XYZ file of N, CA and C in Angstrom:
693
model
N 0.836 -1.193 0.000
C 0.000 0.000 0.000
C 0.871 1.244 0.000
N 0.408 2.257 -0.712
C 1.093 3.543 -0.746
C 0.163 4.606 -0.192
N 0.583 5.268 0.864
C -0.229 6.324 1.463
C 0.078 7.633 0.742
N -0.872 8.108 -0.040
C -0.659 9.274 -0.888
C -1.072 10.580 -0.226
N -1.968 10.511 0.729
C -2.438 11.712 1.412
C -1.536 11.973 2.612
N -0.858 13.103 2.673
C 0.053 13.377 3.792
C -0.677 13.420 5.133
N 0.016 12.987 6.164
C -0.569 12.989 7.507
C -0.772 14.415 8.010
N -1.880 14.616 8.719
C -2.151 15.913 9.322
C -2.610 16.972 8.350
N -3.302 16.550 7.288
C -3.682 17.503 6.248
C -5.187 17.498 5.981
N -5.590 18.457 5.151
C -6.982 18.634 4.761
C -7.207 18.135 3.336
N -8.277 17.369 3.175
C -8.753 16.955 1.852
C -10.078 17.672 1.615
N -10.251 18.257 0.448
C -11.486 18.979 0.152
C -12.317 18.172 -0.839
N -13.572 17.968 -0.477
C -14.498 17.231 -1.336
C -15.167 18.209 -2.288
N -14.852 18.070 -3.569
C -15.398 18.961 -4.603
C -16.497 18.216 -5.349
N -17.724 18.380 -4.882
C -18.858 17.699 -5.486
C -20.046 18.641 -5.550
N -20.855 18.483 -6.587
C -22.093 19.261 -6.711
C -23.103 18.421 -7.475
N -24.251 18.215 -6.863
C -25.289 17.430 -7.520
C -25.907 18.195 -8.679
N -26.714 17.493 -9.462
C -27.262 18.073 -10.691
C -28.122 19.303 -10.442
N -28.732 19.423 -9.255
C -29.579 20.575 -8.976
C -28.806 21.772 -8.426
N -27.497 21.632 -8.337
C -26.657 22.699 -7.796
C -26.125 23.566 -8.938
N -26.170 24.902 -8.814
C -25.661 25.758 -9.891
C -24.195 25.502 -10.247
N -23.421 24.901 -9.324
C -22.013 24.632 -9.593
C -21.779 23.237 -10.165
N -22.836 22.541 -10.512
C -22.683 21.198 -11.063
C -21.919 21.243 -12.392
N -20.973 20.330 -12.547
C -20.261 20.224 -13.817
C -18.759 20.261 -13.651
N -18.033 19.607 -14.559
C -16.581 19.477 -14.423
C -15.819 20.798 -14.455
N -16.292 21.781 -15.195
C -15.580 23.064 -15.245
C -15.569 23.707 -13.858
N -16.714 23.704 -13.211
C -16.804 24.320 -11.890
C -16.033 23.512 -10.844
N -16.092 22.203 -10.935
C -15.403 21.386 -9.945
C -13.881 21.479 -10.108
N -13.419 21.612 -11.325
C -11.981 21.809 -11.532
C -11.539 23.138 -10.929
N -12.354 24.176 -11.117
C -12.031 25.477 -10.525
C -12.049 25.387 -9.001
N -13.022 24.650 -8.462
C -13.101 24.488 -7.013
C -11.867 23.762 -6.484
N -11.419 22.746 -7.207
C -10.224 22.011 -6.788
C -8.993 22.906 -6.805
N -8.885 23.744 -7.821
C -7.759 24.678 -7.877
C -7.791 25.653 -6.704
N -8.991 26.116 -6.376
C -9.118 27.021 -5.233
C -8.727 26.314 -3.940
N -9.140 25.051 -3.804
C -8.790 24.282 -2.609
C -7.283 24.078 -2.516
N -6.662 23.777 -3.643
C -5.206 23.600 -3.647
C -4.509 24.903 -3.271
N -4.980 26.009 -3.809
C -4.378 27.301 -3.494
C -4.523 27.631 -2.013
N -5.584 27.100 -1.399
C -5.800 27.336 0.014
C -5.026 26.405 0.924
N -4.357 25.412 0.353
C -3.528 24.530 1.160
C -4.003 23.103 1.282
N -5.091 22.736 0.619
C -5.551 21.344 0.653
C -4.488 20.433 0.054
N -4.405 19.228 0.572
C -3.419 18.262 0.095
C -4.046 17.060 -0.591
N -5.338 17.138 -0.859
C -6.018 16.078 -1.573
C -7.406 16.551 -1.961
N -7.995 15.885 -2.958
C -9.325 16.229 -3.457
C -10.164 14.960 -3.519
N -11.415 15.070 -3.115
C -12.380 13.988 -3.311
C -13.377 14.464 -4.356
N -13.671 13.629 -5.349
C -14.541 14.054 -6.443
C -15.398 12.887 -6.913
N -16.549 13.237 -7.463
C -17.518 12.239 -7.903
C -17.658 12.215 -9.424
N -17.504 11.035 -9.988
C -17.784 10.856 -11.406
C -16.563 11.026 -12.290
N -16.555 10.249 -13.378
C -15.402 10.242 -14.269
C -15.122 11.602 -14.883
N -16.161 12.339 -15.260
C -15.946 13.634 -15.912
C -15.307 14.635 -14.963
N -15.823 14.701 -13.741
C -15.248 15.635 -12.775
C -13.823 15.238 -12.410
N -13.590 13.945 -12.226
C -12.246 13.471 -11.897
C -11.264 13.848 -12.998
N -11.649 13.626 -14.255
C -10.766 13.934 -15.378
C -10.459 15.425 -15.449
N -11.475 16.248 -15.226
C -11.269 17.698 -15.282
C -10.342 18.159 -14.159
N -10.507 17.590 -12.988
C -9.645 17.957 -11.863
C -8.227 17.441 -12.081
N -8.107 16.238 -12.610
C -6.785 15.677 -12.887
C -6.012 16.558 -13.862
N -6.723 17.211 -14.775
C -6.067 18.035 -15.784
C -5.467 19.310 -15.209
N -5.899 19.714 -13.992
C -5.433 20.998 -13.464
C -4.627 20.879 -12.177
N -4.521 19.682 -11.606
C -3.777 19.540 -10.354
C -3.077 18.197 -10.268
N -1.979 18.181 -9.531
C -1.268 16.938 -9.265
C -1.579 16.394 -7.874
N -2.461 17.048 -7.151
C -2.841 16.540 -5.838
C -3.463 15.156 -5.966
N -3.309 14.301 -4.951
C -3.984 13.006 -4.998
C -5.501 13.180 -5.025
N -6.144 12.422 -5.880
C -7.597 12.484 -6.030
C -8.224 11.193 -5.523
N -9.185 11.346 -4.618
C -10.037 10.221 -4.221
C -11.245 10.268 -5.141
N -11.337 9.336 -6.056
C -12.439 9.316 -7.005
C -13.528 8.355 -6.575
N -14.759 8.828 -6.630
C -15.900 7.962 -6.354
C -16.861 8.047 -7.538
N -17.778 7.088 -7.605
C -18.823 7.123 -8.628
C -20.145 6.834 -7.938
N -20.992 7.844 -7.857
C -22.292 7.654 -7.225
C -23.268 7.069 -8.247
N -23.705 5.854 -7.962
C -24.603 5.132 -8.854
C -25.905 4.886 -8.091
N -26.947 5.631 -8.442
C -28.200 5.561 -7.691
C -29.075 4.434 -8.213
N -29.584 3.619 -7.319
C -30.454 2.497 -7.659
C -31.417 2.301 -6.497
N -32.696 2.526 -6.732
C -33.696 2.443 -5.668
C -33.753 1.076 -4.997
N -33.198 0.070 -5.638
C -33.251 -1.287 -5.071
C -32.171 -1.521 -4.015
N -31.170 -0.658 -3.987
C -30.013 -0.899 -3.118
C -29.621 0.378 -2.368
N -29.250 0.253 -1.091
C -28.828 1.438 -0.332
C -27.425 1.924 -0.664
N -26.578 1.041 -1.197
C -25.192 1.427 -1.505
C -25.142 2.120 -2.862
N -24.610 3.328 -2.887
C -24.500 4.054 -4.151
C -23.097 4.597 -4.411
N -22.206 4.578 -3.423
C -20.847 5.082 -3.633
C -19.971 3.967 -4.186
N -19.675 4.047 -5.479
C -18.832 3.070 -6.185
C -19.216 1.639 -5.780
N -20.405 1.196 -6.158
C -20.895 -0.103 -5.691
C -20.293 -1.311 -6.394
N -19.652 -1.089 -7.559
C -19.156 -2.232 -8.319
C -17.825 -1.912 -9.002
N -17.238 -2.937 -9.601
C -15.913 -2.770 -10.204
C -15.950 -1.850 -11.418
N -17.003 -1.919 -12.228
C -17.065 -1.078 -13.418
C -17.037 0.407 -13.063
N -17.773 0.788 -12.032
C -17.772 2.196 -11.626
C -16.410 2.585 -11.064
N -15.779 1.673 -10.349
C -14.431 1.936 -9.838
C -13.445 2.116 -10.988
N -13.564 1.278 -12.007
C -12.652 1.356 -13.145
C -12.786 2.683 -13.882
N -14.004 3.187 -13.991
C -14.211 4.443 -14.707
C -13.503 5.602 -14.020
N -13.611 5.695 -12.706
C -12.945 6.825 -12.038
C -11.430 6.631 -12.006
N -10.990 5.374 -11.922
C -9.550 5.117 -11.954
C -8.966 5.517 -13.309
N -9.640 5.137 -14.371
C -9.166 5.456 -15.717
C -9.217 6.956 -16.005
N -10.048 7.683 -15.262
C -10.161 9.132 -15.457
C -9.095 9.910 -14.708
N -8.310 9.206 -13.867
C -7.204 9.876 -13.207
C -7.198 9.829 -11.693
N -8.135 9.111 -11.093
C -8.134 9.013 -9.630
C -6.959 8.154 -9.167
N -6.253 8.622 -8.166
C -5.162 7.855 -7.575
C -5.693 6.859 -6.551
N -6.822 7.213 -5.943
C -7.437 6.446 -4.879
C -8.906 6.281 -5.243
N -9.444 5.095 -5.065
C -10.857 4.868 -5.357
C -11.612 4.748 -4.038
N -12.610 5.611 -3.870
C -13.437 5.563 -2.677
C -14.633 4.664 -2.894
N -14.923 3.833 -1.900
C -16.067 2.919 -1.998
C -16.868 2.934 -0.697
N -18.143 2.568 -0.794
C -18.946 2.267 0.375
C -18.522 0.874 0.820
N -17.911 0.787 1.993
C -17.405 -0.498 2.479
C -18.290 -1.076 3.588
N -19.544 -0.639 3.641
C -20.486 -1.231 4.581
C -20.979 -2.557 3.996
N -21.512 -3.453 4.832
C -21.983 -4.741 4.317
C -23.404 -4.699 3.760
N -23.940 -3.521 3.543
C -25.309 -3.394 3.053
C -25.442 -3.934 1.622
N -26.678 -4.294 1.201
C -26.883 -4.812 -0.155
C -26.431 -3.819 -1.211
N -25.830 -4.342 -2.262
C -25.336 -3.499 -3.350
C -25.503 -4.221 -4.670
N -25.527 -3.474 -5.732
C -25.582 -4.044 -7.078
C -24.141 -4.173 -7.581
N -23.425 -5.115 -6.975
C -22.018 -5.298 -7.311
C -21.413 -6.384 -6.460
N -20.110 -6.566 -6.599
C -19.435 -7.630 -5.880
C -19.294 -7.299 -4.395
N -19.109 -8.305 -3.554
C -18.920 -8.066 -2.122
C -17.718 -7.153 -1.868
N -17.739 -6.489 -0.730
C -16.710 -5.500 -0.402
C -15.311 -6.083 -0.519
N -15.105 -7.280 0.052
C -13.752 -7.843 0.058
C -13.234 -8.094 -1.354
N -14.124 -8.528 -2.246
C -13.696 -8.768 -3.628
C -13.477 -7.445 -4.356
N -14.325 -6.461 -4.103
C -14.170 -5.166 -4.758
C -12.848 -4.522 -4.361
N -12.521 -4.554 -3.075
C -11.239 -3.987 -2.632
C -10.075 -4.687 -3.314
N -10.131 -6.016 -3.353
C -9.042 -6.783 -3.973
C -8.896 -6.450 -5.453
N -10.000 -6.313 -6.157
C -9.921 -6.037 -7.591
C -9.393 -4.627 -7.872
N -9.815 -3.664 -7.044
C -9.300 -2.310 -7.231
C -7.798 -2.274 -6.996
N -7.360 -2.957 -5.959
C -5.932 -2.970 -5.631
C -5.116 -3.677 -6.705
N -5.579 -4.858 -7.131
C -4.747 -5.705 -7.994
C -4.991 -5.509 -9.485
N -6.236 -5.271 -9.886
C -6.519 -5.113 -11.314
C -6.378 -3.675 -11.783
N -6.712 -2.726 -10.931
C -6.604 -1.321 -11.313
C -5.330 -0.674 -10.802
N -4.695 -1.298 -9.807
C -3.476 -0.734 -9.243
C -3.702 0.564 -8.502
N -4.877 0.700 -7.881
C -5.211 1.921 -7.152
C -5.362 1.632 -5.665
N -5.143 2.669 -4.870
C -5.388 2.556 -3.442
C -6.895 2.644 -3.183
N -7.327 2.148 -2.027
C -8.756 2.085 -1.716
C -9.065 2.912 -0.468
N -10.063 3.757 -0.590
C -10.548 4.610 0.492
C -11.905 4.070 0.900
N -11.976 3.445 2.081
C -13.184 2.747 2.502
C -14.057 3.625 3.379
N -15.218 4.002 2.869
C -16.204 4.741 3.659
C -16.961 3.745 4.526
N -16.951 3.959 5.844
C -17.614 3.023 6.757
C -18.457 3.811 7.755
N -19.266 3.067 8.550
C -20.123 3.731 9.530
C -19.960 3.187 10.944
N -19.279 2.058 11.102
C -19.096 1.466 12.431
C -17.667 0.952 12.583
N -17.296 0.693 13.824
C -15.970 0.160 14.104
C -15.769 -1.184 13.432
N -16.775 -2.042 13.496
C -16.658 -3.374 12.887
C -16.427 -3.275 11.387
N -17.117 -2.354 10.731
C -16.927 -2.172 9.289
C -15.524 -1.664 8.991
N -15.008 -0.790 9.820
C -13.657 -0.282 9.628
C -12.619 -1.366 9.779
N -12.770 -2.196 10.799
C -11.849 -3.311 10.986
C -11.888 -4.268 9.793
N -13.095 -4.550 9.315
C -13.234 -5.479 8.190
C -12.598 -4.916 6.926
N -12.812 -3.627 6.653
C -12.234 -3.016 5.455
C -10.714 -3.025 5.512
N -10.157 -2.714 6.684
C -8.702 -2.733 6.832
C -8.166 -4.146 6.625
N -8.869 -5.127 7.168
C -8.431 -6.516 7.025
C -8.485 -6.984 5.577
N -9.381 -6.385 4.793
C -9.522 -6.761 3.384
C -8.536 -6.040 2.475
N -7.761 -5.113 3.030
C -6.746 -4.453 2.222
C -6.997 -3.013 1.879
N -7.999 -2.373 2.486
C -8.221 -0.950 2.223
C -7.007 -0.141 2.684
N -6.655 0.870 1.929
C -5.518 1.730 2.274
C -5.880 2.699 3.381
N -7.106 3.197 3.338
C -7.622 4.126 4.341
C -9.007 3.652 4.767
N -9.380 3.925 6.011
C -10.774 3.801 6.420
C -11.235 5.174 6.882
N -12.473 5.515 6.549
C -12.982 6.856 6.839
C -14.360 6.780 7.470
N -14.630 7.725 8.349
C -15.886 7.757 9.104
C -17.051 8.330 8.304
N -16.912 8.440 7.023
C -17.835 9.116 6.119
C -19.308 8.778 6.332
N -19.618 7.514 6.548
C -21.015 7.075 6.527
C -21.650 6.971 7.904
N -20.936 7.346 8.951
C -21.548 7.349 10.275
C -22.671 8.382 10.309
N -23.868 7.930 10.630
C -25.028 8.803 10.614
C -25.847 8.691 9.347
N -25.329 7.954 8.355
C -26.004 7.855 7.069
C -26.420 6.424 6.718
N -26.340 5.533 7.681
C -26.869 4.184 7.513
C -27.983 4.003 8.537
N -28.829 3.022 8.313
C -29.957 2.803 9.223
C -29.474 2.572 10.655
N -28.406 1.812 10.792
C -27.885 1.493 12.117
C -27.360 2.711 12.848
N -26.770 3.648 12.113
C -26.093 4.780 12.760
C -26.842 6.100 12.619
N -28.037 6.096 12.075
C -28.788 7.333 11.826
C -28.902 8.248 13.045
N -29.074 7.718 14.258
C -29.185 8.621 15.412
C -27.959 9.507 15.641
N -26.826 9.134 15.090
C -25.610 9.920 15.307
C -25.549 11.186 14.457
N -26.408 11.272 13.429
C -26.260 12.337 12.438
C -26.408 13.720 13.047
N -27.295 13.863 14.017
C -27.554 15.189 14.584
C -26.514 15.612 15.608
N -25.581 14.723 15.909
C -24.621 14.999 16.985
C -23.288 15.529 16.489
N -23.211 15.951 15.235
C -21.942 16.428 14.703
C -21.038 15.275 14.322
N -19.749 15.525 14.109
C -18.820 14.455 13.720
C -18.805 13.323 14.751
N -18.581 12.124 14.273
C -18.558 10.964 15.168
C -17.144 10.771 15.708
N -16.811 11.546 16.733
C -15.475 11.465 17.315
C -15.245 10.137 18.034
N -16.303 9.560 18.586
C -16.146 8.272 19.269
C -15.698 7.196 18.280
N -16.314 7.180 17.116
C -15.923 6.214 16.093
C -14.493 6.483 15.638
N -14.166 7.732 15.425
C -12.813 8.083 15.007
C -11.783 7.559 16.008
N -11.991 7.836 17.270
C -11.036 7.414 18.293
C -10.933 5.898 18.357
N -12.066 5.217 18.247
C -12.058 3.754 18.298
C -11.303 3.162 17.114
N -11.474 3.747 15.943
C -10.755 3.262 14.765
C -9.258 3.483 14.901
N -8.874 4.655 15.379
C -7.449 4.954 15.545
C -6.790 3.921 16.459
N -7.515 3.481 17.462
C -6.973 2.505 18.401
C -7.002 1.076 17.867
N -7.828 0.831 16.839
C -8.108 -0.554 16.463
C -7.552 -1.009 15.122
N -7.229 -0.088 14.212
C -6.763 -0.498 12.897
C -5.363 0.051 12.647
N -4.635 -0.615 11.789
C -3.253 -0.218 11.519
C -3.116 0.687 10.306
N -4.221 0.877 9.560
C -4.169 1.745 8.381
C -4.568 3.158 8.763
N -4.227 4.154 7.940
C -4.616 5.527 8.246
C -6.136 5.681 8.353
N -6.561 6.401 9.383
C -7.979 6.671 9.608
C -8.265 8.122 9.235
N -9.235 8.310 8.360
C -9.586 9.650 7.885
C -10.929 10.053 8.486
N -11.003 11.261 8.996
C -12.243 11.791 9.552
C -13.028 12.477 8.441
N -14.283 12.096 8.306
C -15.140 12.715 7.288
C -16.575 12.647 7.770
N -17.322 13.704 7.504
C -18.722 13.719 7.860
C -19.059 14.769 8.898
N -19.657 15.878 8.452
C -20.166 16.940 9.328
C -19.052 17.748 10.000
N -17.925 17.864 9.337
C -16.857 18.740 9.813
C -17.063 20.107 9.155
N -17.619 21.031 9.932
C -17.978 22.319 9.330
C -17.305 23.520 9.969
N -16.317 23.274 10.859
C -15.538 24.384 11.412
C -14.075 23.956 11.521
N -13.157 24.917 11.487
C -11.739 24.580 11.687
C -11.478 23.921 13.030
N -12.216 24.316 14.060
C -12.009 23.716 15.383
C -12.317 22.223 15.381
N -13.356 21.822 14.662
C -13.689 20.403 14.577
C -12.599 19.635 13.837
N -12.049 20.229 12.801
C -10.948 19.597 12.066
C -9.746 19.428 12.988
N -9.419 20.462 13.740
C -8.286 20.387 14.664
C -8.512 19.300 15.715
N -9.744 19.177 16.190
C -10.064 18.142 17.177
C -9.860 16.747 16.591
N -10.264 16.554 15.341
C -10.080 15.255 14.699
C -8.610 14.890 14.590
N -7.790 15.854 14.201
C -6.355 15.593 14.087
C -5.752 15.310 15.460
N -6.222 16.011 16.474
C -5.724 15.775 17.832
C -6.079 14.376 18.317
N -7.172 13.831 17.811
C -7.601 12.491 18.208
C -6.944 11.392 17.372
N -6.061 11.781 16.477
C -5.306 10.792 15.732
C -5.701 10.583 14.288
N -6.625 11.395 13.774
C -6.991 11.269 12.360
C -5.773 11.520 11.478
N -5.615 10.717 10.460
C -4.514 10.914 9.509
C -4.747 12.178 8.696
N -6.002 12.401 8.321
C -6.404 13.578 7.552
C -7.889 13.797 7.800
N -8.391 14.939 7.338
C -9.812 15.249 7.483
C -10.353 15.691 6.129
N -11.510 15.153 5.760
C -12.186 15.561 4.529
C -13.304 16.527 4.876
N -13.315 17.669 4.208
C -14.373 18.659 4.375
C -14.974 18.949 3.011
N -16.308 18.953 2.951
C -16.980 19.204 1.690
C -17.856 20.437 1.731
N -19.110 20.251 2.148
C -20.118 21.310 2.091
C -19.654 22.631 2.679
N -18.975 22.582 3.812
C -18.577 23.825 4.499
C -17.587 24.656 3.698
N -16.972 24.039 2.685
C -16.003 24.766 1.848
C -16.513 24.950 0.431
N -17.148 23.918 -0.131
C -17.397 23.915 -1.576
C -18.857 24.020 -1.991
N -19.757 24.311 -1.049
C -21.163 24.415 -1.432
C -21.724 25.769 -1.007
N -21.514 26.808 -1.811
C -21.971 28.147 -1.434
C -23.474 28.219 -1.160
N -24.262 27.413 -1.838
C -25.705 27.449 -1.604
C -26.034 27.059 -0.169
N -25.434 25.946 0.305
C -25.717 25.490 1.660
C -25.099 26.417 2.712
N -23.940 26.972 2.399
C -23.317 27.934 3.317
C -24.224 29.166 3.457
N -24.757 29.639 2.332
C -25.665 30.785 2.355
C -26.906 30.476 3.181
N -27.471 29.286 3.001
C -28.663 28.897 3.761
C -28.393 28.946 5.268
N -27.206 28.536 5.659
C -26.850 28.527 7.083
C -26.885 29.953 7.644
N -26.332 30.892 6.899
C -26.355 32.277 7.345
C -27.783 32.825 7.374
N -28.556 32.505 6.344
C -29.929 33.006 6.270
C -30.770 32.455 7.420
N -30.589 31.180 7.752
C -31.330 30.602 8.880
C -30.992 31.327 10.179
N -29.734 31.666 10.345
C -29.333 32.386 11.549
C -29.985 33.765 11.608
N -30.052 34.444 10.478
C -30.676 35.765 10.425
C -32.164 35.646 10.722
N -32.823 34.661 10.114
C -34.251 34.484 10.311
C -34.565 34.105 11.758
N -33.710 33.288 12.358
C -33.926 32.903 13.765
C -33.808 34.119 14.678
N -32.852 34.984 14.378
C -32.695 36.185 15.195
C -33.885 37.119 15.018
N -34.365 37.241 13.784
C -35.518 38.107 13.515
C -36.755 37.587 14.245
N -36.859 36.267 14.309
C -38.008 35.669 14.994
C -37.995 35.884 16.482
N -36.812 36.150 17.031
C -36.691 36.377 18.476
C -36.923 37.832 18.859
N -37.114 38.666 17.868
C -37.372 40.071 18.161
C -36.106 40.838 18.454
N -36.194 42.118 18.772
C -35.019 42.951 19.013
C -34.275 42.540 20.275
């Protein structure tokens, strides 16, 4: 395994869904350049087109994912080898996958990790939601395990309102030998610093940096709440 993301650094997730005004490879490449100029040491991106556009403008390591939506299955982050191959061929150095044991339209996690490592020659970034899933992904050969899905699976949904899952982060740091990445609901520099203090190899931040629409909504909600409280 080759650890491409430097320890103690920030990775910026440059993603925008189809309903977002910033959707599209041109905007995501610009966002990645802005993140690099700000000091980010890695980029997370969704889809072959966005990955290729970002690869064309930066040498930073790219965690490439492919979101494949299917109402029959809860797993949508790079659920199969074909989706992994597309982002790898587009320039991703690391392939991010949903490494939970939930049903998927693709091969089992252990086989998917092995194929990405051996057939594509790429490192694997395993998004997990529990300690057991993190241990299993590391045992199967994942290069990194990340807390990305804590709060976003049926089992862990109650955690979503509590901010980043620091308990999971700390447990993973103590339990696995691969780098542990903190991801999910990190929306302030203080939270990022706390994750690094708890042993995170790196921290991924997305919405709080790269989604102006959601950032604007946060400010507007604060203004409206104050107005509702009167002078």
